Coordinates of C-alpha atoms in Angstrom, one line a residue:
X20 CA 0.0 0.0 0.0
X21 CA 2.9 2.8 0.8
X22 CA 4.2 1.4 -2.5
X23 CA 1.1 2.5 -3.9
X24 CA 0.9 5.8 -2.5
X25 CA 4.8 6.6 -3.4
X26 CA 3.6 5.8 -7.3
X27 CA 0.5 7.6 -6.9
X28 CA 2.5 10.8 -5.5
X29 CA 5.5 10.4 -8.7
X30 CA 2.7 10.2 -11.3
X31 CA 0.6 13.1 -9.5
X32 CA 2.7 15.2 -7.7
X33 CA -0.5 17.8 -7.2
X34 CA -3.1 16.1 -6.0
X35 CA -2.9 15.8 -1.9
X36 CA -2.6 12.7 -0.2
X37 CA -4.3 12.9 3.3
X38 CA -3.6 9.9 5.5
X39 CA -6.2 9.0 8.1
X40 CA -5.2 6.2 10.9
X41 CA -6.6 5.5 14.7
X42 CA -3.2 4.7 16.3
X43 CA -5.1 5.1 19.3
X44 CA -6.5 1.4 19.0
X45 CA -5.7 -2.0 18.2
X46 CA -7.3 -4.2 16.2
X47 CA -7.0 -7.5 17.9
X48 CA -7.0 -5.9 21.7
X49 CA -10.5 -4.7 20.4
X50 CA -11.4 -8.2 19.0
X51 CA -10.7 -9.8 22.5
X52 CA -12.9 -7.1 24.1
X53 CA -15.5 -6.4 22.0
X54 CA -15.6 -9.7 19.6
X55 CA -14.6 -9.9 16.1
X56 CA -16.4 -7.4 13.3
X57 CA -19.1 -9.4 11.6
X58 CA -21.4 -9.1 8.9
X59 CA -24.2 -7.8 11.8
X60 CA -21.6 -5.6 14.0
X61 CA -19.4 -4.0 11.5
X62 CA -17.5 -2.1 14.3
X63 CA -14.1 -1.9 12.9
X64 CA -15.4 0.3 9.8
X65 CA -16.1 3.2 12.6
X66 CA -13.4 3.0 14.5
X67 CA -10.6 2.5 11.8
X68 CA -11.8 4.0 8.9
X69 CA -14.5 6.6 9.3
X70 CA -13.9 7.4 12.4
X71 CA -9.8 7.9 11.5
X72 CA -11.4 9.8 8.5
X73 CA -13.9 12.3 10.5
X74 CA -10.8 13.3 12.7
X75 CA -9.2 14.4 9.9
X76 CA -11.5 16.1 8.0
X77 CA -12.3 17.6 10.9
X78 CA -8.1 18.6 11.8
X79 CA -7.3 19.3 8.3
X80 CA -10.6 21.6 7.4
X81 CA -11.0 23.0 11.0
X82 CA -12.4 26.0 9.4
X83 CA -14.6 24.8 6.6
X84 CA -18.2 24.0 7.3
X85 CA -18.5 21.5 4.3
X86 CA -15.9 19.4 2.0
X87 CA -16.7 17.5 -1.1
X88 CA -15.1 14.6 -1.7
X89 CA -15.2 11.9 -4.8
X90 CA -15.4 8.1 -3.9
X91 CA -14.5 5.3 -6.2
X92 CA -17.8 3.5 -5.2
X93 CA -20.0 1.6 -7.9
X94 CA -23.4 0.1 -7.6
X95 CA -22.5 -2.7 -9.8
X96 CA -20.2 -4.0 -6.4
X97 CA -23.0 -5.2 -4.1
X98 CA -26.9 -4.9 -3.9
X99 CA -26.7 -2.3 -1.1
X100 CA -24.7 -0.4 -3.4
X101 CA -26.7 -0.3 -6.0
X102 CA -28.9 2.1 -4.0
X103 CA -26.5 4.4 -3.7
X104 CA -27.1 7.9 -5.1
X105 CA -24.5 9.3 -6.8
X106 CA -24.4 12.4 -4.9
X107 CA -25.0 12.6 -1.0
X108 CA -24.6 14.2 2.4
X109 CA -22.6 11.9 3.7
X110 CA -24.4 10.1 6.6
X111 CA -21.0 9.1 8.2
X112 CA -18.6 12.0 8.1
X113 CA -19.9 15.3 9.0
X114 CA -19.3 18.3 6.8
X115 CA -18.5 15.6 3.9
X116 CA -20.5 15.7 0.5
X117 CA -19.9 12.1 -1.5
X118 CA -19.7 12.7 -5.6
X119 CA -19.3 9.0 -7.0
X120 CA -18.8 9.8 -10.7
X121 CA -18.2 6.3 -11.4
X122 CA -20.8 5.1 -9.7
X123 CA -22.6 3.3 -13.1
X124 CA -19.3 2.3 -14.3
X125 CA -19.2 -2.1 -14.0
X126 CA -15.5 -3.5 -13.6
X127 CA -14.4 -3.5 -17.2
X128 CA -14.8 0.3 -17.5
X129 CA -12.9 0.7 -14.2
X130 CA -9.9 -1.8 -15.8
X131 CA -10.5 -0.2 -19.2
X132 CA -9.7 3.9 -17.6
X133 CA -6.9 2.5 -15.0
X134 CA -5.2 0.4 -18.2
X135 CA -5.4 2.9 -21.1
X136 CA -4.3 5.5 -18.5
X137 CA -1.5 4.1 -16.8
X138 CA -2.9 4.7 -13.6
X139 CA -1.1 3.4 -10.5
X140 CA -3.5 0.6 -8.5
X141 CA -3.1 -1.7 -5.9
X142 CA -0.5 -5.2 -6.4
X143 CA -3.3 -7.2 -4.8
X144 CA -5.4 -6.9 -7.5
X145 CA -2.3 -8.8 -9.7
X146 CA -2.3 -11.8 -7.0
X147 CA -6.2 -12.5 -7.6
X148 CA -8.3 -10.4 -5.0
X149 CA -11.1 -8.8 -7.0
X150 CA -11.5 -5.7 -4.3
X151 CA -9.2 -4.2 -1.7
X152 CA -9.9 -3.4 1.6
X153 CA -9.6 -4.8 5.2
X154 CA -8.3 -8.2 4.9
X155 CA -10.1 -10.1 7.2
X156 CA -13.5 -8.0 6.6
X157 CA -16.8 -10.0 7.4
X158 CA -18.3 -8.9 3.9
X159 CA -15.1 -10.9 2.1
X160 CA -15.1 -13.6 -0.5
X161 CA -14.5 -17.0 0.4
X162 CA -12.2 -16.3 -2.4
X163 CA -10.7 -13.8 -0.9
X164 CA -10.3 -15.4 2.3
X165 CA -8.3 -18.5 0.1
X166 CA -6.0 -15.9 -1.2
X167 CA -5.3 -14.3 2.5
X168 CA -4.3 -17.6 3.7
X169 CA -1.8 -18.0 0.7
X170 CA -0.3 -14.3 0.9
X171 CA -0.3 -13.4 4.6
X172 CA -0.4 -16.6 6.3
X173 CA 0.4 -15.7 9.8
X174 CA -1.9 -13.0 10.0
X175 CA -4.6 -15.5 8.3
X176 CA -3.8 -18.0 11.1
X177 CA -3.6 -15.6 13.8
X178 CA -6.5 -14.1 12.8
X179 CA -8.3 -17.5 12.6
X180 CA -7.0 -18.7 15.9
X181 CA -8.7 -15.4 17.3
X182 CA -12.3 -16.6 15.3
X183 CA -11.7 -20.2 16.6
X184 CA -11.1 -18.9 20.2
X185 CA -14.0 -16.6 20.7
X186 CA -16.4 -18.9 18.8
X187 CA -15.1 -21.6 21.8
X188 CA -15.6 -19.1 24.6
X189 CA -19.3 -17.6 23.5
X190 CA -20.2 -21.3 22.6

């Protein structure tokens, strides 16, 4: 991913790249306490990614009452996507408008753009995973999960172990 963003700065040396973590947590101290994310309790998505996002939005554009921002999402990528409107309030960032202009496009227009146009994507894509995001996420192919256990095994198993584990202690 830092691979990724290193291209992505090279090829456009203008357009900013904000970076939004939550060092303030960890991911499997949380699991312990709270349980693993899963498809019901989504937790992790607020705590590590919007969450981490709101705070800065909120640091970066203390004074600005609303930001617009453009998201690569598509309906085409899951039936609660393909509700989506293409442009929102968004209902989990505050001051943030969403413009998805690609929202319509289906997977070959997306390969089509990024191939004609030399764009810079994620190497995950070229070991088989047909989206990127949170590894272990509850919403994750079977698939996907196949191709975790090949390319980050010890996080796979750890991870597992951890699934195993609380499974045995909730019964």
């Amino acid at each position: 991913s830092s691979n990724l963003i290193s291209e992505f700065r090279k090829k456009f040396p203008t357009t900013p790249v904000l970076v939004a973590k939550n060092v303030d947590q960890d991911f499997g101290n949380l699991c312990e306490v709270v349980g693993p994310p899963s498809r019901v309790m989504r937790w992790c998505c607020t705590v590590f990614k919007t969450g981490a996002i709101t705070k800065k939005i909120e640091s970066t554009f203390k004074n600005k009452t609303r930001i617009l921002s453009f998201q690569g999402i598509r309906r085409a990528e899951s039936v609660s996507r393909s509700k989506y409107e293409r442009n929102t309030e968004s209902p989990k960032i505050s001051k943030q408008v969403v413009s998805a202009p690609i929202i319509d496009w289906l997977d070959f227009d997306v390969w089509l753009y990024i191939l004609a146009n030399n764009v810079p994507f994620n190497d995950a894509y070229r070991q088989g995973f047909s989206r990127v995001g949170c590894w272990c996420c509850p919403n994750n192919s079977g698939w996907s999960e196949f191709l975790s256990s090949i390319y980050m095994n010890d996080q796979y198993k750890k991870f597992r172990n951890m699934l195993y584990n609380f499974a045995q202690k909730v019964g």
